[in-house]
Amino acid sequence: MITSLDSFINNIISYPISFAKSISASEGGGTYMSCFKSSGNPGIGDVGIPFDNGNDATCSGSTLGAIHVPIGYEYQNLYLIRLNTVSSVASSYSLYDRLVSYTGFSCATTGLQTITNPSVIPSRDSYGTNSGYGTEIWGEIHGVPGATAGRWEVYYTNSEGISNRTGVYFHPANAETSGQMMPFLLQTTDKGVRSVDSFRLLTSSATTGNLGLVILRRIAESSNPTIGIASNLNVFDIGMPLIYSGSCLSLIQFCGATTATQVMGTLNFASG
Amino acid sequence: MSLPSLDYIINNNFNYLYQKSASIALTNLLTFYFQAARSCWELAGTSIPVGQSPPDYTGNNNFICDSSTAGAMLSGCDSTLYLNSFKPNKVNNTASSICYLLVDRLWAASGFSLNTTGEQNIPFFGTLPNRDLYGSSSGFGVDIFIRPSVTFGNVNGTINVNYLDAYDNPKTGTFPKGASLISNLTIFPFGIDSSSGIKSITSVKFNSTGTGVGRFDLVIGRTIHMTSEERVTNKSLPINEDVLKTCLPIIYPSSCLFLITSASASSTMGMPISCILGFNS
């Protein structure tokens, strides 16, 4: 437990973890791109398992593509004490913990696509439980859909354990880019997501395309409004958020422009 | 774990001045992992000499860099240190924001060429020093940098580096050599596809429809700290990062420290830099 500046100093882990990602051109300013699905260091991530195969879809620090924490500290809770990013395109970045990840939802059918044996999140919600408080559902485009406007819905169990809740994404009359991410709006009053259970397009967007669904917890955010100017957030800037044991860390780019982007940075941690 | 207390940091601090004559002078930008960057290694300094040129990759040479290598900060230092403050300052008036990387130079070799599309094997790579992220020779957390020594010509292609990652898995790093010229004033990190690092480099190959012009060095380095000015300015804008921003990264005995700088805008003007670093042992 860190209780003072001295104990903070004493618990700093002196191994900064670097990352560098090359992100494809986005759909434009105001959209989101997946760094997890991008090449670089760490390499391209394992975006999940098919939703209908019934296997465990939870993610961990050993999931391919996760930004790792220092070796020797994988099995304990850590604090994030510094987040540093520098970007070749004006953008913001959200560091998040990837909790559950499914692939294979078709954008070519309006039928209900039900997950076989839906995985409950690991005990890494905002309070370190598997209830789902503070978690969100994001879509991740794996195959480019069509450009017909429509309403996409996910049905989930919320953090209170109530099932058949509805999350919504309003698909615009514009095809998303591969690697684009989008948040689903949770049903009013919901505080988070325990599991995602099924997915449906109320309007078929096209005859092609597919996406993944990710339950994640956002941890910290940095902003790079100018090319090459690093965002250097210290422990007080980011509020020393907890990184739970086994976290699958990655970044979402909040895009400022269409241009392909290179982002690099470092994370620093403290134990205790 | 790091150091015991704030009192300890204050009582055991020592400062070090690193000054280079003209760190940032960019004429050709190639956006890769960040804007075109400049290695301070090759520059003259007020108290630090021009860095030692790496030996040719084909020979059975000593490619290891340490604190005794000409051009290293803290010449001859063989103690474990922690960086507790970092205060770089450009001393010129070109409108730009500068990003600074403090890097431990572990290994360097010269003589790689774009004049051939054949495989350029490194027969005597040797072993990295025990200065990766965790103080081992496995190469965790280190990067490959490419430093043109003869300006690259106007030929498209891809430079590939075949290497073993920190877990001994064979991997390939890629550098997209565009058609534009790349100045011999620059340095770039390779795009490595690995979440671990680099244990050794086996070969280099220029994949192109034709041969090009240019030669380059390869440097394996560990980035210890990275920061930047917080806005574009045409005036001197010092950075004053304290322990809360450096987070006390470890610097292993005999490290070969130098700076890489990256500008937010192209400039043909030199920008001498002055940097004060604070350390604890």
XYZ file of C-alpha atoms in Angstrom:
553
model
C 0.000 0.000 0.000
C 1.381 3.371 -0.981
C 0.649 5.812 1.845
C 3.205 8.563 1.407
C 5.605 10.114 -1.043
C 8.418 8.095 0.482
C 6.592 4.815 0.071
C 5.707 5.876 -3.465
C 9.375 6.517 -4.238
C 10.326 3.231 -2.640
C 7.813 1.285 -4.729
C 8.602 2.746 -8.134
C 9.490 0.002 -10.597
C 12.513 1.327 -12.450
C 11.697 -0.477 -15.696
C 9.783 1.819 -18.061
C 7.828 -0.164 -20.643
C 8.006 1.186 -24.179
C 5.529 0.741 -26.994
C 5.407 1.880 -30.623
C 2.518 1.354 -33.006
C 1.937 2.071 -36.663
C -1.787 2.749 -37.117
C -3.483 2.668 -40.501
C -5.255 5.701 -41.915
C -8.522 6.272 -40.102
C -11.968 7.225 -41.323
C -11.331 10.777 -40.168
C -11.180 13.096 -37.219
C -13.538 12.087 -34.434
C -13.279 8.380 -35.105
C -11.411 5.741 -33.125
C -8.726 3.288 -34.199
C -7.483 0.127 -32.534
C -3.809 0.121 -31.620
C -4.216 -3.497 -30.529
C -4.910 -4.508 -34.125
C -1.981 -2.448 -35.465
C 1.579 -3.579 -36.127
C 4.560 -2.470 -34.108
C 5.784 -3.222 -30.656
C 3.964 -5.122 -29.269
C 2.956 -6.844 -32.462
C -0.511 -7.261 -33.922
C -2.874 -8.525 -31.246
C -4.990 -11.641 -31.061
C -8.392 -10.062 -31.572
C -10.308 -12.908 -29.934
C -12.163 -16.118 -30.578
C -15.198 -16.695 -32.821
C -18.354 -15.875 -30.868
C -19.957 -19.228 -31.564
C -17.234 -21.661 -30.513
C -18.015 -21.595 -26.792
C -14.470 -21.122 -25.548
C -13.161 -18.735 -22.943
C -12.855 -15.246 -24.470
C -11.206 -13.484 -21.567
C -7.968 -11.622 -22.222
C -4.866 -11.456 -20.073
C -1.352 -10.078 -20.039
C -0.189 -13.082 -22.032
C -2.661 -12.403 -24.840
C -0.744 -11.701 -28.039
C -0.566 -7.948 -28.555
C -0.867 -6.877 -24.923
C 1.537 -4.225 -23.682
C 3.321 -6.166 -21.010
C 4.081 -5.060 -17.496
C 7.626 -5.540 -16.159
C 8.718 -9.150 -15.858
C 8.420 -10.306 -12.281
C 5.403 -8.086 -11.635
C 2.824 -9.920 -13.773
C 1.010 -11.499 -10.850
C 0.364 -8.515 -8.619
C -1.658 -5.348 -8.786
C 0.322 -2.328 -9.912
C -0.236 1.399 -10.069
C 0.211 3.368 -13.273
C 2.420 6.304 -12.340
C 3.357 7.777 -15.709
C 1.838 7.738 -19.175
C 3.898 9.162 -22.009
C 2.793 9.310 -25.649
C 4.085 11.093 -28.724
C 2.186 10.942 -31.984
C 2.868 11.756 -35.632
C -0.740 12.965 -36.007
C -2.713 15.094 -33.576
C -4.636 12.533 -31.536
C -5.638 11.442 -28.080
C -5.000 7.986 -26.686
C -6.878 5.931 -24.156
C -5.007 3.232 -22.268
C -7.365 0.392 -21.503
C -7.547 -3.129 -20.143
C -9.016 -5.568 -22.663
C -11.224 -7.920 -20.650
C -13.225 -10.049 -23.109
C -12.876 -10.201 -26.870
C -14.993 -11.949 -29.510
C -14.687 -12.016 -33.280
C -16.788 -13.041 -36.233
C -19.992 -11.024 -35.967
C -21.320 -10.610 -39.478
C -22.348 -7.275 -40.943
C -24.268 -9.040 -43.674
C -27.239 -10.378 -41.780
C -30.011 -9.000 -39.603
C -30.372 -12.257 -37.691
C -29.561 -12.477 -33.989
C -25.971 -13.650 -33.497
C -25.865 -15.338 -30.100
C -22.632 -15.956 -28.267
C -22.164 -19.540 -27.189
C -21.360 -19.720 -23.485
C -20.644 -15.988 -22.977
C -17.541 -15.246 -20.901
C -17.907 -13.169 -17.761
C -15.185 -10.568 -17.403
C -12.202 -11.420 -15.200
C -11.945 -9.635 -11.837
C -10.598 -6.454 -13.344
C -13.521 -3.999 -13.372
C -13.094 -0.593 -11.710
C -13.173 -2.215 -8.264
C -11.228 -5.349 -9.069
C -14.336 -7.532 -9.230
C -15.994 -9.428 -12.064
C -19.259 -7.500 -11.713
C -18.388 -5.157 -14.544
C -18.554 -1.732 -12.928
C -16.901 0.889 -15.126
C -16.547 -1.354 -18.148
C -17.751 -0.695 -21.693
C -18.510 -2.536 -24.923
C -16.609 -1.471 -28.017
C -16.868 -2.742 -31.556
C -13.706 -3.413 -33.536
C -13.983 -3.588 -37.321
C -12.190 -6.617 -38.752
C -13.812 -6.697 -42.190
C -15.060 -3.470 -43.754
C -18.870 -3.251 -43.756
C -21.040 -1.418 -46.238
C -22.204 2.167 -46.201
C -25.880 1.786 -45.417
C -26.918 3.614 -42.284
C -28.308 1.375 -39.587
C -28.660 0.613 -35.917
C -26.402 -2.043 -34.431
C -27.357 -3.518 -31.075
C -25.573 -5.618 -28.488
C -27.420 -7.446 -25.743
C -25.537 -7.814 -22.510
C -25.676 -8.517 -18.793
C -24.960 -5.405 -16.790
C -22.861 -4.974 -13.659
C -25.950 -5.589 -11.473
C -26.396 -8.998 -13.075
C -29.458 -7.981 -15.109
C -29.476 -9.647 -18.515
C -30.894 -8.640 -21.890
C -29.766 -5.042 -21.637
C -29.341 -3.227 -24.944
C -26.330 -1.281 -26.169
C -26.495 0.740 -29.365
C -24.173 1.944 -32.087
C -25.608 4.115 -34.825
C -23.795 2.968 -37.932
C -23.501 5.957 -40.286
C -24.035 5.921 -44.036
C -20.337 5.416 -44.412
C -18.210 2.296 -44.320
C -15.871 2.075 -41.345
C -12.179 1.395 -41.811
C -10.612 -1.909 -40.842
C -9.291 -1.451 -37.341
C -11.807 1.236 -36.456
C -13.372 0.972 -33.021
C -16.654 2.363 -31.796
C -18.262 2.505 -28.357
C -21.727 1.089 -27.849
C -24.000 3.284 -25.755
C -25.133 1.324 -22.731
C -28.745 1.254 -21.655
C -29.753 4.177 -19.447
C -28.706 3.835 -15.779
C -26.292 0.976 -16.451
C -22.880 1.301 -14.804
C -21.014 -1.349 -16.709
C -20.968 -4.703 -18.443
C -20.484 -8.179 -16.998
C -20.865 -10.145 -20.225
C -21.938 -9.584 -23.786
C -24.492 -12.130 -24.939
C -25.572 -11.419 -28.515
C -25.409 -8.967 -31.381
C -27.758 -7.884 -34.149
C -27.922 -5.408 -37.018
C -31.386 -3.907 -37.150
C -30.578 -2.767 -40.671
C -28.185 -4.796 -42.750
C -25.352 -2.468 -43.673
C -24.178 -4.480 -46.640
C -23.501 -7.971 -47.786
C -20.015 -8.081 -46.382
C -17.899 -7.182 -43.383
C -17.520 -8.377 -39.846
C -16.555 -7.053 -36.480
C -15.411 -8.029 -33.038
C -16.871 -7.026 -29.691
C -14.647 -6.097 -26.791
C -15.455 -5.488 -23.139
C -12.841 -3.135 -21.777
C -12.023 -0.825 -18.908
C -10.470 2.515 -19.716
C -7.623 3.415 -17.374
C -6.019 6.691 -18.415
C -5.998 9.100 -21.312
C -3.368 11.281 -22.876
C -3.671 14.021 -25.464
C -1.230 14.878 -28.243
C -2.697 17.951 -29.919
C 0.496 18.714 -31.825
C 2.733 16.463 -33.882
C 5.815 15.408 -32.024
C 4.871 16.979 -28.735
C 4.801 14.335 -26.087
C 2.149 14.087 -23.439
C 3.924 13.425 -20.165
C 1.454 12.643 -17.423
C 2.826 12.033 -13.966
C 1.325 10.161 -11.054
C -0.855 13.063 -9.968
C -1.987 13.869 -13.497
C -3.381 10.379 -14.003
C -4.454 9.674 -10.426
C -2.386 6.516 -9.926
C -4.976 4.102 -11.359
C -4.762 0.433 -10.469
C -3.537 -2.032 -13.059
C -4.886 -5.369 -11.934
C -2.895 -8.546 -12.096
C -3.223 -10.108 -15.530
C -4.308 -6.942 -17.317
C -4.283 -6.936 -21.109
C -3.175 -3.371 -21.807
C -3.559 -1.584 -25.104
C -4.481 1.786 -26.581
C -7.347 3.281 -28.538
C -6.499 6.207 -30.784
C -8.995 9.079 -30.770
C -8.181 10.295 -34.263
C -7.619 13.898 -35.163
C -7.290 13.295 -38.892
C -7.484 10.619 -41.579
C -3.722 10.301 -41.798
C -1.953 7.076 -40.835
C -0.308 7.535 -37.472
C 2.777 6.440 -35.615
C 2.589 6.578 -31.854
C 5.237 5.689 -29.348
C 5.529 6.096 -25.636
C 6.276 4.636 -22.267
C 4.434 3.439 -19.205
C 5.819 3.477 -15.687
C 4.472 1.465 -12.792
C 4.718 1.251 -9.016
C 4.030 -1.754 -6.852
C 2.775 -1.799 -3.309
C 12.056 -1.366 -6.204
C 13.995 1.827 -6.531
C 15.263 4.268 -3.910
C 14.161 4.486 -0.275
C 12.845 8.032 0.079
C 12.697 11.604 -1.149
C 15.303 12.513 1.451
C 17.653 9.971 -0.056
C 17.156 11.424 -3.526
C 17.866 14.944 -2.303
C 20.896 13.918 -0.269
C 22.484 11.784 -2.960
C 21.773 13.714 -6.113
C 24.435 14.729 -8.594
C 23.938 16.707 -11.782
C 25.602 16.217 -15.133
C 25.778 18.626 -18.077
C 25.483 17.268 -21.623
C 25.902 19.821 -24.371
C 26.030 19.279 -28.098
C 26.815 21.798 -30.771
C 23.895 21.447 -33.204
C 21.573 18.634 -32.432
C 18.679 19.231 -34.744
C 19.211 20.024 -38.374
C 16.709 18.276 -40.538
C 16.260 18.687 -44.237
C 14.320 15.570 -45.145
C 11.483 14.203 -43.119
C 10.350 10.644 -43.186
C 7.570 9.982 -40.788
C 7.932 6.637 -39.204
C 7.609 5.926 -35.543
C 8.031 9.596 -35.024
C 9.256 12.518 -37.038
C 12.747 12.391 -38.449
C 15.105 12.211 -35.541
C 18.666 13.206 -35.017
C 21.380 11.311 -33.245
C 23.502 13.507 -30.988
C 26.159 10.794 -31.030
C 27.851 12.110 -34.153
C 27.984 15.722 -32.956
C 30.708 17.703 -31.268
C 30.110 18.767 -27.696
C 31.685 21.147 -25.248
C 32.788 18.422 -22.880
C 31.951 15.293 -24.824
C 33.721 14.299 -28.022
C 32.120 13.168 -31.242
C 30.967 9.614 -30.742
C 33.163 6.770 -31.848
C 32.309 5.432 -35.307
C 31.028 1.861 -35.176
C 33.189 -0.913 -36.630
C 32.304 -2.604 -39.894
C 29.698 -5.342 -39.557
C 31.644 -7.880 -41.602
C 34.621 -8.124 -39.248
C 35.126 -9.941 -35.974
C 34.995 -6.640 -34.127
C 33.897 -5.379 -30.756
C 30.497 -3.894 -31.442
C 29.657 -3.333 -27.781
C 29.339 0.231 -26.544
C 29.902 1.185 -22.919
C 30.782 4.180 -20.783
C 34.373 4.077 -22.016
C 33.300 4.459 -25.650
C 34.148 7.931 -26.916
C 30.999 10.049 -26.988
C 29.249 8.470 -24.005
C 27.859 10.590 -21.191
C 29.306 9.946 -17.744
C 32.521 8.657 -19.244
C 33.900 5.708 -17.323
C 30.968 5.500 -14.886
C 30.493 1.932 -13.669
C 27.789 2.442 -11.018
C 24.098 1.666 -11.085
C 22.254 4.971 -11.355
C 18.682 6.233 -11.357
C 17.582 9.237 -13.410
C 15.830 11.663 -11.042
C 15.629 14.759 -13.225
C 15.897 15.594 -16.902
C 16.259 19.171 -18.109
C 16.992 19.506 -21.826
C 16.927 22.889 -23.478
C 17.328 23.839 -27.125
C 19.248 27.054 -27.599
C 18.086 28.349 -30.933
C 15.019 30.051 -32.323
C 13.493 27.789 -34.944
C 9.786 27.231 -34.404
C 9.546 23.634 -33.387
C 8.873 21.341 -30.498
C 11.632 18.936 -29.660
C 11.192 15.411 -28.373
C 14.160 13.981 -26.475
C 15.076 10.353 -25.974
C 17.757 9.355 -23.496
C 19.155 6.102 -24.870
C 21.684 3.536 -23.673
C 23.712 2.513 -26.731
C 24.395 -1.199 -26.386
C 25.707 -2.290 -29.773
C 26.575 -0.574 -33.040
C 27.922 -1.642 -36.435
C 28.542 0.214 -39.663
C 28.927 -0.546 -43.352
C 25.457 -1.716 -44.342
C 24.697 -0.719 -47.895
C 21.823 0.075 -50.210
C 24.071 -0.618 -53.185
C 23.060 -4.254 -53.110
C 19.873 -6.234 -52.727
C 21.795 -9.240 -51.458
C 21.698 -10.550 -47.906
C 24.187 -8.747 -45.662
C 24.999 -11.240 -42.943
C 26.534 -10.305 -39.623
C 28.975 -13.144 -38.962
C 30.231 -12.056 -35.546
C 27.348 -10.373 -33.743
C 28.585 -11.399 -30.300
C 26.415 -10.966 -27.201
C 24.686 -7.853 -25.938
C 25.967 -6.440 -22.643
C 23.897 -7.023 -19.505
C 22.012 -3.791 -19.933
C 18.622 -4.675 -21.382
C 15.531 -3.547 -19.491
C 16.176 -6.060 -16.727
C 19.965 -5.952 -16.691
C 20.397 -9.112 -18.745
C 21.850 -9.795 -22.196
C 18.579 -11.200 -23.557
C 17.612 -7.917 -25.173
C 14.309 -7.224 -23.429
C 12.960 -3.758 -24.128
C 15.621 -2.701 -26.628
C 15.128 -1.295 -30.123
C 17.035 -1.277 -33.394
C 17.871 2.138 -34.825
C 19.063 2.852 -38.347
C 21.495 5.734 -38.828
C 22.345 6.686 -42.419
C 26.061 7.410 -42.742
C 25.890 8.217 -46.460
C 22.729 9.958 -47.641
C 20.174 7.545 -49.049
C 19.301 7.901 -52.701
C 15.968 8.270 -54.373
C 15.025 4.591 -54.657
C 11.935 2.927 -53.231
C 12.333 -0.195 -51.207
C 12.156 -1.847 -47.839
C 15.070 -2.468 -45.539
C 14.540 -5.640 -43.568
C 16.483 -6.667 -40.496
C 16.346 -10.301 -39.449
C 16.842 -10.738 -35.736
C 16.217 -12.987 -32.763
C 13.869 -11.526 -30.190
C 14.482 -11.752 -26.463
C 12.951 -15.257 -26.424
C 15.128 -16.459 -29.330
C 12.292 -16.334 -31.837
C 13.367 -15.311 -35.353
C 11.702 -12.051 -36.352
C 11.968 -9.449 -39.088
C 12.004 -5.710 -38.622
C 10.983 -3.415 -41.449
C 12.030 0.045 -42.455
C 10.065 1.519 -45.372
C 12.666 3.311 -47.422
C 10.589 5.757 -49.454
C 11.580 7.417 -52.690
C 12.578 10.628 -50.997
C 16.112 11.211 -49.913
C 16.984 10.535 -46.329
C 19.653 12.706 -44.873
C 22.696 11.279 -43.190
C 21.844 13.554 -40.292
C 19.001 11.351 -39.156
C 18.299 8.252 -37.106
C 15.137 6.149 -37.054
C 13.832 3.316 -34.960
C 13.103 0.196 -36.957
C 9.611 -1.204 -36.960
C 10.104 -4.334 -34.942
C 7.252 -6.742 -34.580
C 7.848 -8.094 -31.159
C 6.702 -7.497 -27.641
C 9.996 -8.550 -26.137
C 13.084 -6.992 -27.751
C 16.194 -7.936 -29.697
C 18.791 -10.458 -28.634
C 20.846 -10.405 -31.819
C 20.743 -9.311 -35.448
C 21.514 -11.938 -38.058
C 21.263 -10.098 -41.370
C 20.060 -7.082 -43.309
C 18.493 -6.987 -46.754
C 17.400 -4.155 -49.023
C 14.304 -5.313 -50.874
C 14.010 -3.210 -53.986
C 13.611 -3.533 -57.725
C 16.963 -1.841 -58.120
C 19.972 -1.010 -56.078
C 20.183 2.303 -54.367
C 22.693 4.674 -52.953
C 23.608 5.045 -49.332
C 25.180 3.366 -46.365
C 24.016 3.061 -42.804
C 24.841 2.005 -39.282
C 22.652 -0.120 -37.075
C 22.423 0.680 -33.383
C 20.756 -1.382 -30.683
C 19.666 0.845 -27.857
C 17.407 0.949 -24.833
C 15.298 4.067 -24.420
C 15.577 5.081 -20.797
C 13.448 8.182 -20.850
C 11.452 10.155 -23.378
C 9.928 13.581 -23.112
C 9.333 16.731 -25.143
C 8.615 20.395 -25.034
C 4.954 20.978 -24.394
C 4.319 23.448 -27.178
C 5.769 24.680 -30.445
C 7.939 27.662 -29.834
C 10.610 29.572 -31.613
C 12.249 30.402 -28.334
C 14.096 28.401 -25.837
C 11.644 26.400 -23.774
C 13.426 24.420 -21.100
C 11.929 21.227 -19.769
C 12.227 20.639 -16.059
C 11.240 17.092 -15.287
C 11.546 15.948 -11.720
C 11.378 12.540 -10.164
C 7.618 12.323 -10.680
C 8.150 12.570 -14.429
C 11.296 10.481 -14.772
C 10.039 7.737 -12.419
C 13.632 6.804 -11.620
C 14.487 4.558 -14.568
C 17.467 2.362 -13.838
C 20.770 2.956 -15.617
C 23.034 -0.054 -15.465
C 26.777 0.067 -14.774
C 28.897 1.144 -17.754
C 25.923 2.405 -19.749
C 26.713 4.345 -22.906
C 24.220 7.199 -22.725
C 23.409 9.629 -25.510
C 20.485 11.683 -26.750
C 18.262 11.326 -29.776
C 16.209 14.370 -30.660
C 13.149 14.628 -32.854
C 11.642 17.843 -34.179
C 7.963 18.513 -34.799
C 8.829 20.454 -37.946
C 11.508 20.291 -40.581
C 14.310 22.748 -40.206
C 17.579 23.386 -41.908
C 18.916 25.251 -38.925
C 20.983 23.708 -36.247
C 19.708 23.837 -32.702
C 22.402 23.269 -30.143
C 21.057 21.625 -27.045
C 22.053 21.759 -23.462
C 20.819 19.129 -21.062
C 21.239 18.796 -17.327
C 20.561 15.347 -15.968
C 20.167 14.486 -12.302
C 21.207 11.066 -11.055
C 21.180 9.049 -7.874
C 23.442 6.147 -7.194
